[in-house]
mmCIF file of N, CA and C in Angstrom:
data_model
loop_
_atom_site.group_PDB
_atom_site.id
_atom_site.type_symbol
_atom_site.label_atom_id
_atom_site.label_comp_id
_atom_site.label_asym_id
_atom_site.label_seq_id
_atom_site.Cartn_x
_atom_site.Cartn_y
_atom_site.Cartn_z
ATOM 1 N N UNK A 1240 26.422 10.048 -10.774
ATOM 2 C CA UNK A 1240 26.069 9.790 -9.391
ATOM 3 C C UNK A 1240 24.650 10.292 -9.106
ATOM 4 N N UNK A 1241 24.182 11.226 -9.567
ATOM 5 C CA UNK A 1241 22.968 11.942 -9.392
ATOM 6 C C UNK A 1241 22.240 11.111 -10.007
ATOM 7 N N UNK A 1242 22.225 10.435 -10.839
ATOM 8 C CA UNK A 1242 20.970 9.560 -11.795
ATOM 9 C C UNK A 1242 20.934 8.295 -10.849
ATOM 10 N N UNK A 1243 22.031 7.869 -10.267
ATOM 11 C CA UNK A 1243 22.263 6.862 -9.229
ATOM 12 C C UNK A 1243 20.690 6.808 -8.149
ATOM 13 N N UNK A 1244 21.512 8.550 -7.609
ATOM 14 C CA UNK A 1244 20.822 8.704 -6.960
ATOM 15 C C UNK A 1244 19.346 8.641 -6.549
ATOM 16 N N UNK A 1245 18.565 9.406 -8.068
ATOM 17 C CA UNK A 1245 17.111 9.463 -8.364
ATOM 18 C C UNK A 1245 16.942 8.004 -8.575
ATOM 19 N N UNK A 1246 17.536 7.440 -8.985
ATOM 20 C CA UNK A 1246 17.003 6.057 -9.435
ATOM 21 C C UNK A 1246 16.797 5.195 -7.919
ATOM 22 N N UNK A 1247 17.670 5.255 -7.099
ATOM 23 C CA UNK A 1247 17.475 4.370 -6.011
ATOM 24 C C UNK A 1247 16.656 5.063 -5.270
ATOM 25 N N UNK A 1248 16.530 6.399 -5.296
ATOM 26 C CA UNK A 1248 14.992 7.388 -4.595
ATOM 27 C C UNK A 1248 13.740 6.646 -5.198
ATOM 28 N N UNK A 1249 14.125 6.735 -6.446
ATOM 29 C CA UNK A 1249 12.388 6.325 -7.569
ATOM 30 C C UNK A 1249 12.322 4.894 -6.650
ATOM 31 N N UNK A 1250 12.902 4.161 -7.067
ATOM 32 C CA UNK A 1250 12.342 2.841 -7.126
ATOM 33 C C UNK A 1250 12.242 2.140 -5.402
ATOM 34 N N UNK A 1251 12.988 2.948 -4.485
ATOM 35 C CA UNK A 1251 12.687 2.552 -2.799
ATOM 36 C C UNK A 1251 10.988 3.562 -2.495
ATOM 37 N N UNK A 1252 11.188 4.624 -3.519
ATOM 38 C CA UNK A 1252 9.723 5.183 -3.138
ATOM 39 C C UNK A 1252 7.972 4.210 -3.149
ATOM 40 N N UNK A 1253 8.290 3.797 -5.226
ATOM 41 C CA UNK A 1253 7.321 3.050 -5.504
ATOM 42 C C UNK A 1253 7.329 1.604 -4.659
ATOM 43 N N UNK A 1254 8.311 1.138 -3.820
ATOM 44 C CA UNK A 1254 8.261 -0.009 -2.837
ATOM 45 C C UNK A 1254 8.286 0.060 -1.648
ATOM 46 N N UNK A 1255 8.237 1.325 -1.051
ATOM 47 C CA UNK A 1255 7.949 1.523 0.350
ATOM 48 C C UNK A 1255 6.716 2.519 0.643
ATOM 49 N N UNK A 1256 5.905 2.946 -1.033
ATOM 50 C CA UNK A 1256 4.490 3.654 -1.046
ATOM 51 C C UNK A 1256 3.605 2.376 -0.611
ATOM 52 N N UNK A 1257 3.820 1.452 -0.922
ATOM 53 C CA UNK A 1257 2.833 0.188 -1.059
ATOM 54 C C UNK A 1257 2.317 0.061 -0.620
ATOM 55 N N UNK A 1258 2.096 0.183 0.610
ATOM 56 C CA UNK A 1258 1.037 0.231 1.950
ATOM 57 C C UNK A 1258 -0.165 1.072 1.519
ATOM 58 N N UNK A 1259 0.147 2.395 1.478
ATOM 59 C CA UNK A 1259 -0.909 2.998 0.519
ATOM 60 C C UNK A 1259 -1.793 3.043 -0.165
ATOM 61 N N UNK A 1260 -1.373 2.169 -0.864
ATOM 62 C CA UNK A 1260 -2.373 1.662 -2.361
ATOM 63 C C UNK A 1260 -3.183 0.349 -1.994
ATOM 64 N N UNK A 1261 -3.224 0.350 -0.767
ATOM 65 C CA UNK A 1261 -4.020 -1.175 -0.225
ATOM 66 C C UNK A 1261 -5.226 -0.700 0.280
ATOM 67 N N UNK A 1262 -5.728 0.324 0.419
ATOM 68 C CA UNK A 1262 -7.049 0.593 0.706
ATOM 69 C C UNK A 1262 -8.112 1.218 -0.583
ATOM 70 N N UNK A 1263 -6.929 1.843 -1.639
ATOM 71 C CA UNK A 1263 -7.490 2.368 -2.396
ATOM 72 C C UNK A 1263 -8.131 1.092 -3.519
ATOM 73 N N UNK A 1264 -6.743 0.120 -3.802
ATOM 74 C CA UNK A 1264 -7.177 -0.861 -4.840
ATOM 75 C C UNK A 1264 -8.155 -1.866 -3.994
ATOM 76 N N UNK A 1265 -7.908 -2.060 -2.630
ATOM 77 C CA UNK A 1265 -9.304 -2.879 -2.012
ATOM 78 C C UNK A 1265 -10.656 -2.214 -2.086
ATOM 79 N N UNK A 1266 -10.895 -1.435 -1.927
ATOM 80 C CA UNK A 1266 -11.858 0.074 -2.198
ATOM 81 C C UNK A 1266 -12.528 -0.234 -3.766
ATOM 82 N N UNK A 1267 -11.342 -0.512 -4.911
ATOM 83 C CA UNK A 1267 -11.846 -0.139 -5.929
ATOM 84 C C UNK A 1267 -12.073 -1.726 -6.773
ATOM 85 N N UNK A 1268 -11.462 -2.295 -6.896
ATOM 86 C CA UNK A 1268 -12.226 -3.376 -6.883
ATOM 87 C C UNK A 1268 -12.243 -4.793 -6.528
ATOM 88 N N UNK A 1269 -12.411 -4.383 -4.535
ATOM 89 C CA UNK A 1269 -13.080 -5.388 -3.755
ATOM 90 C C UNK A 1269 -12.322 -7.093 -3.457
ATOM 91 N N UNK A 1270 -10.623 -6.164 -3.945
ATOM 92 C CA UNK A 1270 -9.829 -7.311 -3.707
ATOM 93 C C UNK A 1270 -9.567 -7.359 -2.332
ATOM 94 N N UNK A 1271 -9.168 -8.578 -1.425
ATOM 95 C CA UNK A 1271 -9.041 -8.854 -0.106
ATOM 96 C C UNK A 1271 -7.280 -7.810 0.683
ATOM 97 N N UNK A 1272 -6.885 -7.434 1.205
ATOM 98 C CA UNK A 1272 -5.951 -6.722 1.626
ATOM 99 C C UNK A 1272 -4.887 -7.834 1.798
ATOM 100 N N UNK A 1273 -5.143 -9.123 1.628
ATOM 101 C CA UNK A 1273 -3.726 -10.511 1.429
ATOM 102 C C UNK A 1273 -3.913 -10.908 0.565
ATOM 103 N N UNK A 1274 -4.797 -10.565 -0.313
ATOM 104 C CA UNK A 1274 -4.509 -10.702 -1.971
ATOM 105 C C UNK A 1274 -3.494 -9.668 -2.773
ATOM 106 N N UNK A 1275 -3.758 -8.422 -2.332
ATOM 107 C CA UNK A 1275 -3.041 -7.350 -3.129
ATOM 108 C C UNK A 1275 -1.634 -7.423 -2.184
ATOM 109 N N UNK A 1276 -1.327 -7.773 -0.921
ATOM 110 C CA UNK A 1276 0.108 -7.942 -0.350
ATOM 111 C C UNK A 1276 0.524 -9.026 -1.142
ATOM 112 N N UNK A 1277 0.118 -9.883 -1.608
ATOM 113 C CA UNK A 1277 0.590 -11.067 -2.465
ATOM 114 C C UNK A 1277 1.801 -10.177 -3.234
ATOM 115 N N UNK A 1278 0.820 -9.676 -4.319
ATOM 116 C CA UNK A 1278 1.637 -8.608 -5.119
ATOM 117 C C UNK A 1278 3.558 -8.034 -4.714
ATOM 118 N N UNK A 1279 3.389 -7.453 -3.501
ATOM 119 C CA UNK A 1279 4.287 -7.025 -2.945
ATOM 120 C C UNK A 1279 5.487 -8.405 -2.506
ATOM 121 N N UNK A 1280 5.027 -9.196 -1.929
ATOM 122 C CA UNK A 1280 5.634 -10.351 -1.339
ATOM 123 C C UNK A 1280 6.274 -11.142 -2.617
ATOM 124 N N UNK A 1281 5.347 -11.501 -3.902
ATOM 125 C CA UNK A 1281 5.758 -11.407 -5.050
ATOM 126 C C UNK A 1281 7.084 -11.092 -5.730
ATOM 127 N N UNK A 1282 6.766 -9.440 -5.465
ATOM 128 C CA UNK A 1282 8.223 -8.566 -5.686
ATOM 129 C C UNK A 1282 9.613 -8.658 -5.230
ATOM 130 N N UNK A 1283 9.248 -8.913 -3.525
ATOM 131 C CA UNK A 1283 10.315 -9.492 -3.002
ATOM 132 C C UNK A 1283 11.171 -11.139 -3.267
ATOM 133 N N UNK A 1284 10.191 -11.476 -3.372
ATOM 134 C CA UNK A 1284 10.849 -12.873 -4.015
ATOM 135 C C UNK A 1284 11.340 -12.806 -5.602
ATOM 136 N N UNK A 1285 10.967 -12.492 -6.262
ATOM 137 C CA UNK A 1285 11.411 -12.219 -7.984
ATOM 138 C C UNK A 1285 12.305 -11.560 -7.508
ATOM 139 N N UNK A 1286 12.638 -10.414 -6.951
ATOM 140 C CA UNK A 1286 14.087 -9.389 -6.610
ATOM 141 C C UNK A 1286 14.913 -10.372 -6.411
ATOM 142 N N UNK A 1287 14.831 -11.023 -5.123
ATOM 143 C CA UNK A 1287 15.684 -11.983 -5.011
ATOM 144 C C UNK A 1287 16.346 -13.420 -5.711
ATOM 145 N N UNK A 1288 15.366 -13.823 -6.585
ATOM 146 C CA UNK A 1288 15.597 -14.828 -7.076
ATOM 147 C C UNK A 1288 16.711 -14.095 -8.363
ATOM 148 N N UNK A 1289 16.029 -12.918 -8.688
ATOM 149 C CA UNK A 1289 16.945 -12.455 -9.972
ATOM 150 C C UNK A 1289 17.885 -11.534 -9.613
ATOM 151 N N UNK A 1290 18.309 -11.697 -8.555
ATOM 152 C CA UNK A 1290 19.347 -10.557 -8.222
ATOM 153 C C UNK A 1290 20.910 -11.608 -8.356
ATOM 154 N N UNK A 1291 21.061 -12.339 -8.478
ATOM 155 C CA UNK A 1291 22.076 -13.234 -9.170
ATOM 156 C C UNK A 1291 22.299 -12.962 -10.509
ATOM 157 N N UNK A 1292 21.516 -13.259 -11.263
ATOM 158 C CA UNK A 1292 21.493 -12.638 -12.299
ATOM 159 C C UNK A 1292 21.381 -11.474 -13.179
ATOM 160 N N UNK A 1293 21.353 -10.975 -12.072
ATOM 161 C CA UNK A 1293 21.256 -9.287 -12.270
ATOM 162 C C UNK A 1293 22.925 -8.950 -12.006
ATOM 163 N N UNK A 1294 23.102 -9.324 -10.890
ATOM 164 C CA UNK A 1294 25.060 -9.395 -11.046
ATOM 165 C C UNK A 1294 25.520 -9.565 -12.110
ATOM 166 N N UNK A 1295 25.210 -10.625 -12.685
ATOM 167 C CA UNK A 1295 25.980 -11.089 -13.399
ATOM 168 C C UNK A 1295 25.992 -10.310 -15.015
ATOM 169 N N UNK A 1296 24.647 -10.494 -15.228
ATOM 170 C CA UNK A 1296 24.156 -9.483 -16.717
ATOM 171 C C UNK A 1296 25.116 -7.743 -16.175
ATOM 172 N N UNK A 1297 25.234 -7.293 -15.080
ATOM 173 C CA UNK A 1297 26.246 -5.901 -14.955
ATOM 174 C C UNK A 1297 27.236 -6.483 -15.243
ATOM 175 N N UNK A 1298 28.008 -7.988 -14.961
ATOM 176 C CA UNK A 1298 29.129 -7.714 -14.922
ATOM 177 C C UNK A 1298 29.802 -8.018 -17.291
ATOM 178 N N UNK A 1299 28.488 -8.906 -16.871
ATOM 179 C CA UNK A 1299 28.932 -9.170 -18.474
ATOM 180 C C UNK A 1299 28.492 -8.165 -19.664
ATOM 181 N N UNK A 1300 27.426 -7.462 -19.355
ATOM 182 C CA UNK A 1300 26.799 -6.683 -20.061
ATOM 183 C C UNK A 1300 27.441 -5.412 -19.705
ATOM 184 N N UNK A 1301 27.812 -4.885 -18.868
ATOM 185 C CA UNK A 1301 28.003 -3.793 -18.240
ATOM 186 C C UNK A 1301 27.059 -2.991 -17.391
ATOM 187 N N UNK A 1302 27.604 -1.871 -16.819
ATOM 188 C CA UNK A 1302 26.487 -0.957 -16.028
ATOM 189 C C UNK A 1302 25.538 -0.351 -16.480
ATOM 190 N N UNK A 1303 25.797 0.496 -18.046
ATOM 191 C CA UNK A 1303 24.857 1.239 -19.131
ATOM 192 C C UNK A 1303 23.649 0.372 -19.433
ATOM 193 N N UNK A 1304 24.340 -0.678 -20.239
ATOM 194 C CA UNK A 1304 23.169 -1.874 -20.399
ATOM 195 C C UNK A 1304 22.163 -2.404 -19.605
ATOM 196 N N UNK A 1305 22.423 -2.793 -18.202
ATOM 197 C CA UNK A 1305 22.081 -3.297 -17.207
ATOM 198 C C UNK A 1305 21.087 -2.545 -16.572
ATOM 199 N N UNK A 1306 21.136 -1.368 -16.631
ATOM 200 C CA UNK A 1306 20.753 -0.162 -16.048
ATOM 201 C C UNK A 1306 19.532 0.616 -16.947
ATOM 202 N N UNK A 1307 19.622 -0.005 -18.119
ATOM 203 C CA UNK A 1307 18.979 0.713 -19.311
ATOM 204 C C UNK A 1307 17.995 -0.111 -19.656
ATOM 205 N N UNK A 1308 17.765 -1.670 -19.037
ATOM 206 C CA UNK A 1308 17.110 -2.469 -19.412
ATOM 207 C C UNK A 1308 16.315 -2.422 -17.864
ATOM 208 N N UNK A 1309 16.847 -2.190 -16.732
ATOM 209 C CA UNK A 1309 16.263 -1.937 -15.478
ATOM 210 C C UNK A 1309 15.004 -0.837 -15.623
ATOM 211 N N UNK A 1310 15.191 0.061 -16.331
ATOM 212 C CA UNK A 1310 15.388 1.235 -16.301
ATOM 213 C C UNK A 1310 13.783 1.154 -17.182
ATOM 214 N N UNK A 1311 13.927 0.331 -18.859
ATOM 215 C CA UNK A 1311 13.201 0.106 -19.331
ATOM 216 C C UNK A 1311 12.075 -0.786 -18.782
ATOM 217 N N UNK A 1312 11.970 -1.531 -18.152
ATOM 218 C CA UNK A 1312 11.066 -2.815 -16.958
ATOM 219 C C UNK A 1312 10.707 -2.148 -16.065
ATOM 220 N N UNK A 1313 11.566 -1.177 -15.638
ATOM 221 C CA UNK A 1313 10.701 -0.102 -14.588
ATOM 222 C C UNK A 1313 9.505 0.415 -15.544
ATOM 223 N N UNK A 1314 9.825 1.587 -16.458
ATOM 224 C CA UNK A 1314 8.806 2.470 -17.014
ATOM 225 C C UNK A 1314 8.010 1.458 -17.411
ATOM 226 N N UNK A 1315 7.902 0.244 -17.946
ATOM 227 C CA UNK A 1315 6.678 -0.555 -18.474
ATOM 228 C C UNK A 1315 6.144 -1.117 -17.649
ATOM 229 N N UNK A 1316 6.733 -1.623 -16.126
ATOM 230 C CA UNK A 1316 5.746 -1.578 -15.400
ATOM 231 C C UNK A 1316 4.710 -1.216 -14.737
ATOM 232 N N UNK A 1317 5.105 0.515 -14.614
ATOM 233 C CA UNK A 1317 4.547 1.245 -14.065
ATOM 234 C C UNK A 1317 3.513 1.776 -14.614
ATOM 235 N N UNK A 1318 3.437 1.658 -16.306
ATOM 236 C CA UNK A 1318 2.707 1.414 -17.326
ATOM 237 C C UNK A 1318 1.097 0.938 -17.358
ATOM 238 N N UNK A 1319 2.420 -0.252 -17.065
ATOM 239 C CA UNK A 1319 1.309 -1.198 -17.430
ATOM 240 C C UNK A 1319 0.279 -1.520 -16.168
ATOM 241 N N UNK A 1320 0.773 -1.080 -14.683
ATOM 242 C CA UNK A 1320 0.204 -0.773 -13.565
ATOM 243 C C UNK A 1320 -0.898 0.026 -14.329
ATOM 244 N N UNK A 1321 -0.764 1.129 -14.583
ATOM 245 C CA UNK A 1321 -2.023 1.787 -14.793
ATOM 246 C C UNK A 1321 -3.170 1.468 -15.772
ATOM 247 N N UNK A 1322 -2.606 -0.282 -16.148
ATOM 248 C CA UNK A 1322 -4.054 -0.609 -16.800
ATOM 249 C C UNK A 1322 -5.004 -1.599 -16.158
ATOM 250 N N UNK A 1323 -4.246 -2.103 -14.874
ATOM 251 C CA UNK A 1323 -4.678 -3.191 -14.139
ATOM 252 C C UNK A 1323 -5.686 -3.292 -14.008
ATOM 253 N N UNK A 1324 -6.819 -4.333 -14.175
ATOM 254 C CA UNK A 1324 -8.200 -4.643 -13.576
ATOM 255 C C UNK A 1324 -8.592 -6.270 -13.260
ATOM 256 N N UNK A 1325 -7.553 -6.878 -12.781
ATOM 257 C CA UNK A 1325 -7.396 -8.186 -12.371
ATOM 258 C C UNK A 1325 -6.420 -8.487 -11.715
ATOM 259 N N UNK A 1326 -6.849 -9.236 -10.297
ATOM 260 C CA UNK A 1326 -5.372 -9.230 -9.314
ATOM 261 C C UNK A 1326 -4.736 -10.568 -10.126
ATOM 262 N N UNK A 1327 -4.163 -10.636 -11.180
ATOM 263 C CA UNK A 1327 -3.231 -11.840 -11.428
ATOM 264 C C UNK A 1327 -2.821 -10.821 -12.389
ATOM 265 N N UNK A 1328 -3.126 -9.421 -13.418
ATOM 266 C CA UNK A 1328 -1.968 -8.266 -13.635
ATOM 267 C C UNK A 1328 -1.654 -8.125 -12.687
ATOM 268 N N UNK A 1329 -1.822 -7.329 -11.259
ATOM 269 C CA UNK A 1329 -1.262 -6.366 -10.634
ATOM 270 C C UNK A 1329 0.091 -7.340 -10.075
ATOM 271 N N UNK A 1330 -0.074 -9.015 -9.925
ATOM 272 C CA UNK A 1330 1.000 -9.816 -9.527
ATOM 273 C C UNK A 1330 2.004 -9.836 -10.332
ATOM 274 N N UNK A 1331 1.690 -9.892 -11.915
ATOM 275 C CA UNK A 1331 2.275 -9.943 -13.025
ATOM 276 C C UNK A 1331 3.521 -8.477 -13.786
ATOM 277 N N UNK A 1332 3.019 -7.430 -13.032
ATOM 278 C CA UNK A 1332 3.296 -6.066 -13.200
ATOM 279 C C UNK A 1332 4.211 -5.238 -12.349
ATOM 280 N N UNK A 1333 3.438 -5.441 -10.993
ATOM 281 C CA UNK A 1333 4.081 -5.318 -9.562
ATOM 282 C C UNK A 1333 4.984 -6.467 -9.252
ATOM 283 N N UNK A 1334 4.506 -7.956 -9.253
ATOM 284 C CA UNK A 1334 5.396 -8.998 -8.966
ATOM 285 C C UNK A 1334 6.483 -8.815 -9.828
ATOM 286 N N UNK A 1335 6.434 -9.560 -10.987
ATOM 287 C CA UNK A 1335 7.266 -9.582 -11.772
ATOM 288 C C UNK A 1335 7.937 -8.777 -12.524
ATOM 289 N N UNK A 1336 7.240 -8.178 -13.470
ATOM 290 C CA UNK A 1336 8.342 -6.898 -13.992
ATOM 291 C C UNK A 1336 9.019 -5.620 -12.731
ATOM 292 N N UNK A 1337 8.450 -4.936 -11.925
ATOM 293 C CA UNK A 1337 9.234 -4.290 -11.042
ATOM 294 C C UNK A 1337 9.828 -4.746 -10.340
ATOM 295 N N UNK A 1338 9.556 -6.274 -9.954
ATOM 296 C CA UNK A 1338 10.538 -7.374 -9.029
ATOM 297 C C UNK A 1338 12.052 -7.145 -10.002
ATOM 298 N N UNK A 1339 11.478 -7.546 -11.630
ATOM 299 C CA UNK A 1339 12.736 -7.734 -12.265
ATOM 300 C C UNK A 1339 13.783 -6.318 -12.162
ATOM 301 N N UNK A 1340 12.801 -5.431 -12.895
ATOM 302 C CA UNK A 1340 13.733 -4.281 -12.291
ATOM 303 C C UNK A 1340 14.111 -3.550 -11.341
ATOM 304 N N UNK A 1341 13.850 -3.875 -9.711
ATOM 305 C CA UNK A 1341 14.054 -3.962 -8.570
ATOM 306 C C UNK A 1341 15.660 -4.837 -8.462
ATOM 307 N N UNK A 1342 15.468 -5.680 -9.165
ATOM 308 C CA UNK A 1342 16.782 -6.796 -8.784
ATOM 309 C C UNK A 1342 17.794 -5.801 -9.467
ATOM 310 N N UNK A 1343 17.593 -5.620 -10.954
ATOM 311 C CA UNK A 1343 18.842 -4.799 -11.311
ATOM 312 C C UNK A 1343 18.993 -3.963 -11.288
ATOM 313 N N UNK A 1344 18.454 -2.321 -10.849
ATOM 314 C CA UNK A 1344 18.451 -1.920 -9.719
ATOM 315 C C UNK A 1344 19.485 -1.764 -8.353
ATOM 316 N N UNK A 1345 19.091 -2.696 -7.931
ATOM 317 C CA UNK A 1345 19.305 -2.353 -6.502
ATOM 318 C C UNK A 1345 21.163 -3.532 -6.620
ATOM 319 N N UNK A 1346 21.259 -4.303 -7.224
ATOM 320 C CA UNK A 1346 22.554 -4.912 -7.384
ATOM 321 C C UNK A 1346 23.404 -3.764 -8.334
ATOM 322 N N UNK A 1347 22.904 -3.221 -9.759
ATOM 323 C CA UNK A 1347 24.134 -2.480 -10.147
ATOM 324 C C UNK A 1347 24.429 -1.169 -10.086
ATOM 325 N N UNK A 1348 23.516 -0.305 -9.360
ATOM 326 C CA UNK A 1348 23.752 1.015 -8.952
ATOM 327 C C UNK A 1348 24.489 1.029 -7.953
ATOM 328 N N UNK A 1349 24.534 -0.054 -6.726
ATOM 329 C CA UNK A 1349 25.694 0.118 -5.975
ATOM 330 C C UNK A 1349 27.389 -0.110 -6.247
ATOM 331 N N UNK A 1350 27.022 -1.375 -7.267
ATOM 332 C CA UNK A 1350 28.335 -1.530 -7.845
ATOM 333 C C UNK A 1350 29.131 -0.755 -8.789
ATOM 334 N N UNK A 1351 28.383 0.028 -9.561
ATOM 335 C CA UNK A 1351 28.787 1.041 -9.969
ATOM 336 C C UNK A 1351 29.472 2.314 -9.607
ATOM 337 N N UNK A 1352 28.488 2.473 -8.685
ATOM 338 C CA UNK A 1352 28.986 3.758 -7.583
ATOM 339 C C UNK A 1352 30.101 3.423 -7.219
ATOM 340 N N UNK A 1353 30.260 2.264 -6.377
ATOM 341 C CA UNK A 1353 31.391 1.998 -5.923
ATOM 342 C C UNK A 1353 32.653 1.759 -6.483
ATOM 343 N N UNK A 1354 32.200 1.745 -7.845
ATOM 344 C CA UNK A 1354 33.490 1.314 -8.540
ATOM 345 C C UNK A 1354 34.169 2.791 -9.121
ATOM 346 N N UNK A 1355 32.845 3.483 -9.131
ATOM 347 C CA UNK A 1355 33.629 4.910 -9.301
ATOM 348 C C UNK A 1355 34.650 5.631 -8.606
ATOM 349 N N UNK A 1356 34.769 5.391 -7.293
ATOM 350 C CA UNK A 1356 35.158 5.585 -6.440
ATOM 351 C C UNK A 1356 36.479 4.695 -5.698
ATOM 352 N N UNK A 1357 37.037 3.650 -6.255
ATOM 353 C CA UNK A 1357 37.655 2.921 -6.417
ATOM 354 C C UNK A 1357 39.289 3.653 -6.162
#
């Protein structure tokens, strides 16, 4: 439950810091402030599109798996965030890989929990 926990702390943190990082990466290199929200808006749509499938890979794969591959797409995004120097990475990084592990995420830590508790 505690890893539950940190995990849905970590990953609502790095998606509700976001605002943040819009003056610094416009600042640094001279991208427009609805270019780098792209990024974010991005995220939200990949979450959603793969959060079906994010069900489904928990239910067939299980929670360990599911969670371990979330888990892994997180740390390489965040990664690979720190090599960014072109807004079509930061879409690619932020959009997509933390979108992906955003979706599984946020679908099998609740189902889990809940099933503990069952």
């Amino acid at each position: 439950m505690a890893i539950a926990v940190v995990l849905q702390i970590t990953t609502n943190f790095v998606s509700q810091a976001f605002s943040i990082l819009i003056p610094v990466l416009r600042d640094e290199f001279a991208w427009s402030p609805t270019a780098i929200v792209l990024a974010y808006v991005l995220r939200s749509i990949v979450s959603a599109v793969v959060s079906p499938v994010a069900g489904w890979v928990g239910d067939r794969y299980g929670a360990r798996r599911s969670l371990f591959v979330a888990a892994a797409c997180y740390i390489a995004g965040l990664l690979l965030l720190s090599t960014v120097s072109q807004i079509w990475q930061l879409y690619l990084y932020y959009g997509l890989v933390l979108g992906i592990a955003q979706a599984l995420f946020r679908v099998n830590i609740p189902t889990t929990v809940a099933a503990w508790f069952r």
